[in-house]
Amino acid sequence: MPESPVSGPAGVAFFDFDGTLIHGDSLPMFVGEVIGRRRAALALADAIRSALHRHVRGRGPGCDFPGSVKAIYLKRTLRGLPLADASAAAERMVPRVRWHQPMLDVLKEHRRQGRRVVIATGALDLYMPALLRGLEVDDLLATGMEVVDGRLTGRLSTANCVRLDKADRVTGWIAGHGPVAATWGYGNHPSDLPMLALMHKGEVVRIRRRSNRR
């Protein structure tokens, strides 16, 4: 963490979500609220095995291995889910999220300085609005899920908003909302490096795991 992370002219601050603003990954938490935590953990392990086998044969459904795991995981756990049930699961997530307070303070300081705040995340647009409620966020760039007749198909409706795709989304946002005096970016390593490379000031965030030792 820099000593003065928000010094400089007004502009826009871009924040990753999972592993930056919160501890851990929000997607397994969401799926756990939908189908139960144990089933969600088993489904994730199975998706990893399936993606590995498919990539060995050159048939992974994603552009890379993590993308394939995510695509398989979402299809197997969320296909057919009514949108109303997804919204209810998102509300149940709200008290479970463990915020990373130092970065939350940085976000709030950017707001006090009059800068716009944009969340750019691979997390799903199904639950992010509920988790961000109460924060002064100007915009959300997230991974969209396809909905047909009020139910999820299990397929994405946008590109997976991670790595290069996230950088492209951020580039498009800046182009559409400019001119921008200055940009700040906060994300984790290595998935957010393409986005951070676009910023006037990019910071890699590392959340230390809590130790059980006394």
PDB file of C-alpha atoms in Angstrom:
ATOM      1  CA  MET A   1       0.000   0.000   0.000  1.00  0.00           C
ATOM      2  CA  PRO A   2       1.481   3.402  -0.954  1.00  0.00           C
ATOM      3  CA  GLU A   3       1.660   6.104   1.706  1.00  0.00           C
ATOM      4  CA  SER A   4      -0.502   8.499  -0.336  1.00  0.00           C
ATOM      5  CA  PRO A   5      -2.535   6.356  -2.758  1.00  0.00           C
ATOM      6  CA  VAL A   6      -4.978   9.074  -3.775  1.00  0.00           C
ATOM      7  CA  SER A   7      -2.748  12.111  -4.312  1.00  0.00           C
ATOM      8  CA  GLY A   8      -3.003  13.928  -7.622  1.00  0.00           C
ATOM      9  CA  PRO A   9      -5.635  15.405  -9.929  1.00  0.00           C
ATOM     10  CA  ALA A  10      -9.256  14.269 -10.053  1.00  0.00           C
ATOM     11  CA  GLY A  11     -10.027  11.296 -12.250  1.00  0.00           C
ATOM     12  CA  VAL A  12     -11.299   7.723 -12.045  1.00  0.00           C
ATOM     13  CA  ALA A  13     -10.339   4.849  -9.753  1.00  0.00           C
ATOM     14  CA  PHE A  14     -10.873   1.284 -10.995  1.00  0.00           C
ATOM     15  CA  PHE A  15     -11.118  -1.504  -8.426  1.00  0.00           C
ATOM     16  CA  ASP A  16     -11.074  -5.254  -8.852  1.00  0.00           C
ATOM     17  CA  PHE A  17     -13.425  -7.009  -6.419  1.00  0.00           C
ATOM     18  CA  ASP A  18     -12.436 -10.590  -5.531  1.00  0.00           C
ATOM     19  CA  GLY A  19      -9.153 -10.665  -3.654  1.00  0.00           C
ATOM     20  CA  THR A  20      -8.922  -6.873  -3.719  1.00  0.00           C
ATOM     21  CA  LEU A  21     -11.968  -5.313  -2.070  1.00  0.00           C
ATOM     22  CA  ILE A  22     -12.983  -8.564  -0.385  1.00  0.00           C
ATOM     23  CA  HIS A  23     -11.247 -11.642   0.962  1.00  0.00           C
ATOM     24  CA  GLY A  24     -11.527 -14.646  -1.323  1.00  0.00           C
ATOM     25  CA  ASP A  25     -13.695 -15.425  -4.345  1.00  0.00           C
ATOM     26  CA  SER A  26     -17.350 -14.406  -4.439  1.00  0.00           C
ATOM     27  CA  LEU A  27     -18.456 -16.891  -7.121  1.00  0.00           C
ATOM     28  CA  PRO A  28     -18.231 -20.106  -5.038  1.00  0.00           C
ATOM     29  CA  MET A  29     -19.968 -18.208  -2.241  1.00  0.00           C
ATOM     30  CA  PHE A  30     -22.844 -17.325  -4.570  1.00  0.00           C
ATOM     31  CA  VAL A  31     -23.149 -20.840  -5.959  1.00  0.00           C
ATOM     32  CA  GLY A  32     -23.075 -22.140  -2.391  1.00  0.00           C
ATOM     33  CA  GLU A  33     -26.101 -20.002  -1.591  1.00  0.00           C
ATOM     34  CA  VAL A  34     -27.873 -21.460  -4.628  1.00  0.00           C
ATOM     35  CA  ILE A  35     -27.176 -25.200  -4.275  1.00  0.00           C
ATOM     36  CA  GLY A  36     -25.527 -25.528  -0.856  1.00  0.00           C
ATOM     37  CA  ARG A  37     -21.896 -25.074   0.111  1.00  0.00           C
ATOM     38  CA  ARG A  38     -20.899 -28.739   0.015  1.00  0.00           C
ATOM     39  CA  ARG A  39     -22.445 -29.318  -3.418  1.00  0.00           C
ATOM     40  CA  ALA A  40     -20.834 -26.106  -4.667  1.00  0.00           C
ATOM     41  CA  ALA A  41     -17.382 -27.270  -3.527  1.00  0.00           C
ATOM     42  CA  LEU A  42     -17.860 -30.673  -5.160  1.00  0.00           C
ATOM     43  CA  ALA A  43     -19.107 -29.039  -8.372  1.00  0.00           C
ATOM     44  CA  LEU A  44     -16.051 -26.788  -8.508  1.00  0.00           C
ATOM     45  CA  ALA A  45     -13.670 -29.719  -8.060  1.00  0.00           C
ATOM     46  CA  ASP A  46     -15.519 -31.603 -10.799  1.00  0.00           C
ATOM     47  CA  ALA A  47     -15.372 -28.564 -13.116  1.00  0.00           C
ATOM     48  CA  ILE A  48     -11.606 -28.344 -12.624  1.00  0.00           C
ATOM     49  CA  ARG A  49     -11.186 -32.030 -13.534  1.00  0.00           C
ATOM     50  CA  SER A  50     -13.456 -31.708 -16.556  1.00  0.00           C
ATOM     51  CA  ALA A  51     -11.701 -28.560 -17.803  1.00  0.00           C
ATOM     52  CA  LEU A  52      -8.316 -30.244 -17.470  1.00  0.00           C
ATOM     53  CA  HIS A  53      -9.426 -33.222 -19.547  1.00  0.00           C
ATOM     54  CA  ARG A  54     -10.967 -30.980 -22.213  1.00  0.00           C
ATOM     55  CA  HIS A  55      -7.888 -28.757 -22.474  1.00  0.00           C
ATOM     56  CA  VAL A  56      -5.664 -31.798 -22.933  1.00  0.00           C
ATOM     57  CA  ARG A  57      -7.809 -32.611 -25.985  1.00  0.00           C
ATOM     58  CA  GLY A  58      -7.906 -28.991 -27.115  1.00  0.00           C
ATOM     59  CA  ARG A  59     -11.641 -28.656 -26.455  1.00  0.00           C
ATOM     60  CA  GLY A  60     -11.816 -26.273 -23.511  1.00  0.00           C
ATOM     61  CA  PRO A  61     -14.941 -24.060 -23.660  1.00  0.00           C
ATOM     62  CA  GLY A  62     -13.051 -21.008 -22.368  1.00  0.00           C
ATOM     63  CA  CYS A  63     -10.228 -18.986 -23.885  1.00  0.00           C
ATOM     64  CA  ASP A  64      -7.899 -20.361 -21.188  1.00  0.00           C
ATOM     65  CA  PHE A  65      -7.974 -22.974 -18.427  1.00  0.00           C
ATOM     66  CA  PRO A  66      -9.508 -20.744 -15.698  1.00  0.00           C
ATOM     67  CA  GLY A  67     -12.103 -19.581 -18.211  1.00  0.00           C
ATOM     68  CA  SER A  68     -13.009 -23.177 -19.035  1.00  0.00           C
ATOM     69  CA  VAL A  69     -13.380 -24.048 -15.357  1.00  0.00           C
ATOM     70  CA  LYS A  70     -15.703 -21.091 -14.899  1.00  0.00           C
ATOM     71  CA  ALA A  71     -17.790 -21.894 -17.976  1.00  0.00           C
ATOM     72  CA  ILE A  72     -18.273 -25.517 -16.919  1.00  0.00           C
ATOM     73  CA  TYR A  73     -18.959 -24.579 -13.297  1.00  0.00           C
ATOM     74  CA  LEU A  74     -21.617 -22.032 -14.221  1.00  0.00           C
ATOM     75  CA  LYS A  75     -23.359 -24.297 -16.690  1.00  0.00           C
ATOM     76  CA  ARG A  76     -23.540 -27.213 -14.261  1.00  0.00           C
ATOM     77  CA  THR A  77     -24.693 -25.202 -11.253  1.00  0.00           C
ATOM     78  CA  LEU A  78     -26.803 -22.301 -12.543  1.00  0.00           C
ATOM     79  CA  ARG A  79     -28.524 -23.555 -15.701  1.00  0.00           C
ATOM     80  CA  GLY A  80     -32.281 -23.304 -15.305  1.00  0.00           C
ATOM     81  CA  LEU A  81     -32.125 -21.191 -12.130  1.00  0.00           C
ATOM     82  CA  PRO A  82     -34.999 -18.670 -11.930  1.00  0.00           C
ATOM     83  CA  LEU A  83     -33.723 -15.103 -11.867  1.00  0.00           C
ATOM     84  CA  ALA A  84     -35.756 -14.454  -8.705  1.00  0.00           C
ATOM     85  CA  ASP A  85     -33.887 -17.257  -6.926  1.00  0.00           C
ATOM     86  CA  ALA A  86     -30.562 -15.807  -8.049  1.00  0.00           C
ATOM     87  CA  SER A  87     -31.564 -12.437  -6.592  1.00  0.00           C
ATOM     88  CA  ALA A  88     -32.539 -14.068  -3.296  1.00  0.00           C
ATOM     89  CA  ALA A  89     -29.185 -15.883  -3.146  1.00  0.00           C
ATOM     90  CA  ALA A  90     -27.404 -12.567  -3.734  1.00  0.00           C
ATOM     91  CA  GLU A  91     -29.180 -11.031  -0.751  1.00  0.00           C
ATOM     92  CA  ARG A  92     -28.129 -13.960   1.445  1.00  0.00           C
ATOM     93  CA  MET A  93     -24.517 -13.321   0.442  1.00  0.00           C
ATOM     94  CA  VAL A  94     -24.457  -9.750   1.717  1.00  0.00           C
ATOM     95  CA  PRO A  95     -23.728 -10.474   5.419  1.00  0.00           C
ATOM     96  CA  ARG A  96     -21.195 -13.185   4.546  1.00  0.00           C
ATOM     97  CA  VAL A  97     -18.779 -11.020   2.554  1.00  0.00           C
ATOM     98  CA  ARG A  98     -15.486 -10.253   4.328  1.00  0.00           C
ATOM     99  CA  TRP A  99     -14.409  -6.809   3.197  1.00  0.00           C
ATOM    100  CA  HIS A 100     -10.739  -5.895   2.959  1.00  0.00           C
ATOM    101  CA  GLN A 101     -10.955  -2.772   5.070  1.00  0.00           C
ATOM    102  CA  PRO A 102      -7.723  -1.050   3.908  1.00  0.00           C
ATOM    103  CA  MET A 103      -8.871  -1.093   0.285  1.00  0.00           C
ATOM    104  CA  LEU A 104     -12.410  -0.159   1.247  1.00  0.00           C
ATOM    105  CA  ASP A 105     -10.930   2.895   2.950  1.00  0.00           C
ATOM    106  CA  VAL A 106      -8.972   3.741  -0.216  1.00  0.00           C
ATOM    107  CA  LEU A 107     -12.185   3.528  -2.273  1.00  0.00           C
ATOM    108  CA  LYS A 108     -13.977   5.861   0.129  1.00  0.00           C
ATOM    109  CA  GLU A 109     -11.067   8.292   0.068  1.00  0.00           C
ATOM    110  CA  HIS A 110     -11.242   8.468  -3.717  1.00  0.00           C
ATOM    111  CA  ARG A 111     -14.916   9.372  -3.352  1.00  0.00           C
ATOM    112  CA  ARG A 112     -14.083  12.087  -0.827  1.00  0.00           C
ATOM    113  CA  GLN A 113     -11.590  13.490  -3.324  1.00  0.00           C
ATOM    114  CA  GLY A 114     -14.410  13.780  -5.882  1.00  0.00           C
ATOM    115  CA  ARG A 115     -13.189  11.006  -8.163  1.00  0.00           C
ATOM    116  CA  ARG A 116     -15.374   8.522  -9.969  1.00  0.00           C
ATOM    117  CA  VAL A 117     -15.203   4.910  -8.794  1.00  0.00           C
ATOM    118  CA  VAL A 118     -15.672   1.948 -11.144  1.00  0.00           C
ATOM    119  CA  ILE A 119     -15.676  -1.715 -10.116  1.00  0.00           C
ATOM    120  CA  ALA A 120     -14.166  -3.961 -12.810  1.00  0.00           C
ATOM    121  CA  THR A 121     -14.586  -7.608 -11.907  1.00  0.00           C
ATOM    122  CA  GLY A 122     -14.974 -11.112 -13.230  1.00  0.00           C
ATOM    123  CA  ALA A 123     -17.735 -11.614 -10.655  1.00  0.00           C
ATOM    124  CA  LEU A 124     -21.277 -12.002 -11.952  1.00  0.00           C
ATOM    125  CA  ASP A 125     -23.703  -9.173 -12.582  1.00  0.00           C
ATOM    126  CA  LEU A 126     -26.310 -11.337 -10.826  1.00  0.00           C
ATOM    127  CA  TYR A 127     -25.073 -10.538  -7.344  1.00  0.00           C
ATOM    128  CA  MET A 128     -22.649  -7.617  -7.557  1.00  0.00           C
ATOM    129  CA  PRO A 129     -25.311  -4.862  -7.251  1.00  0.00           C
ATOM    130  CA  ALA A 130     -26.475  -6.344  -3.936  1.00  0.00           C
ATOM    131  CA  LEU A 131     -22.916  -6.542  -2.576  1.00  0.00           C
ATOM    132  CA  LEU A 132     -22.094  -2.984  -3.634  1.00  0.00           C
ATOM    133  CA  ARG A 133     -25.257  -1.492  -2.176  1.00  0.00           C
ATOM    134  CA  GLY A 134     -24.390   1.413   0.100  1.00  0.00           C
ATOM    135  CA  LEU A 135     -21.054   2.144  -1.559  1.00  0.00           C
ATOM    136  CA  GLU A 136     -20.813   5.198  -3.775  1.00  0.00           C
ATOM    137  CA  VAL A 137     -19.866   3.378  -6.969  1.00  0.00           C
ATOM    138  CA  ASP A 138     -20.350   5.129 -10.296  1.00  0.00           C
ATOM    139  CA  ASP A 139     -20.303   2.092 -12.556  1.00  0.00           C
ATOM    140  CA  LEU A 140     -19.918  -1.682 -12.595  1.00  0.00           C
ATOM    141  CA  LEU A 141     -18.085  -3.735 -15.215  1.00  0.00           C
ATOM    142  CA  ALA A 142     -18.906  -7.372 -14.467  1.00  0.00           C
ATOM    143  CA  THR A 143     -19.440 -10.725 -16.165  1.00  0.00           C
ATOM    144  CA  GLY A 144     -22.972 -11.015 -17.499  1.00  0.00           C
ATOM    145  CA  MET A 145     -25.137 -14.141 -17.389  1.00  0.00           C
ATOM    146  CA  GLU A 146     -27.637 -14.965 -20.121  1.00  0.00           C
ATOM    147  CA  VAL A 147     -31.306 -15.003 -19.070  1.00  0.00           C
ATOM    148  CA  VAL A 148     -34.116 -16.473 -21.204  1.00  0.00           C
ATOM    149  CA  ASP A 149     -37.750 -16.407 -20.055  1.00  0.00           C
ATOM    150  CA  GLY A 150     -36.719 -15.459 -16.537  1.00  0.00           C
ATOM    151  CA  ARG A 151     -34.220 -18.305 -16.096  1.00  0.00           C
ATOM    152  CA  LEU A 152     -30.462 -18.536 -16.408  1.00  0.00           C
ATOM    153  CA  THR A 153     -29.162 -20.564 -19.327  1.00  0.00           C
ATOM    154  CA  GLY A 154     -25.808 -21.177 -17.633  1.00  0.00           C
ATOM    155  CA  ARG A 155     -24.045 -19.293 -20.429  1.00  0.00           C
ATOM    156  CA  LEU A 156     -22.347 -15.905 -20.327  1.00  0.00           C
ATOM    157  CA  SER A 157     -23.961 -12.914 -22.032  1.00  0.00           C
ATOM    158  CA  THR A 158     -20.683 -10.950 -22.072  1.00  0.00           C
ATOM    159  CA  ALA A 159     -17.013 -11.750 -22.225  1.00  0.00           C
ATOM    160  CA  ASN A 160     -15.566 -13.047 -18.955  1.00  0.00           C
ATOM    161  CA  CYS A 161     -14.433  -9.760 -17.376  1.00  0.00           C
ATOM    162  CA  VAL A 162     -10.943 -10.903 -16.353  1.00  0.00           C
ATOM    163  CA  ARG A 163      -7.386 -10.429 -17.600  1.00  0.00           C
ATOM    164  CA  LEU A 164      -7.303  -9.069 -21.191  1.00  0.00           C
ATOM    165  CA  ASP A 165     -11.101  -8.921 -21.448  1.00  0.00           C
ATOM    166  CA  LYS A 166     -11.213  -6.765 -18.315  1.00  0.00           C
ATOM    167  CA  ALA A 167      -8.556  -4.468 -19.767  1.00  0.00           C
ATOM    168  CA  ASP A 168     -10.632  -4.145 -22.942  1.00  0.00           C
ATOM    169  CA  ARG A 169     -13.754  -3.294 -20.931  1.00  0.00           C
ATOM    170  CA  VAL A 170     -11.851  -0.662 -18.947  1.00  0.00           C
ATOM    171  CA  THR A 171     -10.362   0.806 -22.139  1.00  0.00           C
ATOM    172  CA  GLY A 172     -13.847   1.052 -23.624  1.00  0.00           C
ATOM    173  CA  TRP A 173     -15.189   2.704 -20.477  1.00  0.00           C
ATOM    174  CA  ILE A 174     -12.458   5.334 -20.492  1.00  0.00           C
ATOM    175  CA  ALA A 175     -13.051   6.037 -24.178  1.00  0.00           C
ATOM    176  CA  GLY A 176     -16.778   6.408 -23.624  1.00  0.00           C
ATOM    177  CA  HIS A 177     -16.596   8.529 -20.466  1.00  0.00           C
ATOM    178  CA  GLY A 178     -13.598  10.727 -21.157  1.00  0.00           C
ATOM    179  CA  PRO A 179     -11.765  12.914 -21.060  1.00  0.00           C
ATOM    180  CA  VAL A 180     -10.218  11.486 -17.895  1.00  0.00           C
ATOM    181  CA  ALA A 181      -7.655  13.574 -16.030  1.00  0.00           C
ATOM    182  CA  ALA A 182      -5.992  10.649 -14.251  1.00  0.00           C
ATOM    183  CA  THR A 183      -6.651   6.974 -13.554  1.00  0.00           C
ATOM    184  CA  TRP A 184      -5.908   4.773 -10.564  1.00  0.00           C
ATOM    185  CA  GLY A 185      -6.214   0.997 -10.589  1.00  0.00           C
ATOM    186  CA  TYR A 186      -6.224  -1.614  -7.823  1.00  0.00           C
ATOM    187  CA  GLY A 187      -6.135  -5.343  -8.452  1.00  0.00           C
ATOM    188  CA  ASN A 188      -4.373  -8.569  -7.616  1.00  0.00           C
ATOM    189  CA  HIS A 189      -1.533 -10.475  -9.287  1.00  0.00           C
ATOM    190  CA  PRO A 190      -1.429 -11.756 -11.961  1.00  0.00           C
ATOM    191  CA  SER A 191      -4.967 -11.536 -13.328  1.00  0.00           C
ATOM    192  CA  ASP A 192      -5.302  -7.745 -13.099  1.00  0.00           C
ATOM    193  CA  LEU A 193      -1.920  -6.782 -14.529  1.00  0.00           C
ATOM    194  CA  PRO A 194      -3.354  -5.977 -18.002  1.00  0.00           C
ATOM    195  CA  MET A 195      -5.813  -3.523 -16.423  1.00  0.00           C
ATOM    196  CA  LEU A 196      -3.210  -2.015 -14.109  1.00  0.00           C
ATOM    197  CA  ALA A 197      -0.885  -1.430 -17.065  1.00  0.00           C
ATOM    198  CA  LEU A 198      -3.475   1.004 -18.468  1.00  0.00           C
ATOM    199  CA  MET A 199      -3.510   3.206 -15.385  1.00  0.00           C
ATOM    200  CA  HIS A 200      -1.548   6.325 -14.571  1.00  0.00           C
ATOM    201  CA  LYS A 201      -1.080   4.697 -11.168  1.00  0.00           C
ATOM    202  CA  GLY A 202      -1.657   0.961 -10.750  1.00  0.00           C
ATOM    203  CA  GLU A 203      -1.258  -0.882  -7.461  1.00  0.00           C
ATOM    204  CA  VAL A 204      -1.075  -4.649  -6.908  1.00  0.00           C
ATOM    205  CA  VAL A 205      -3.047  -5.557  -3.784  1.00  0.00           C
ATOM    206  CA  ARG A 206      -1.958  -8.458  -1.618  1.00  0.00           C
ATOM    207  CA  ILE A 207      -4.266  -9.552   1.168  1.00  0.00           C
ATOM    208  CA  ARG A 208      -2.424 -11.348   3.933  1.00  0.00           C
ATOM    209  CA  ARG A 209      -4.057 -14.483   5.208  1.00  0.00           C
ATOM    210  CA  ARG A 210      -4.912 -14.463   8.865  1.00  0.00           C
ATOM    211  CA  SER A 211      -2.841 -16.792  10.968  1.00  0.00           C
ATOM    212  CA  ASN A 212      -4.447 -19.134  13.510  1.00  0.00           C
ATOM    213  CA  ARG A 213      -1.320 -19.075  15.647  1.00  0.00           C
ATOM    214  CA  ARG A 214      -1.363 -17.171  18.915  1.00  0.00           C
TER     215      ARG A 214
END
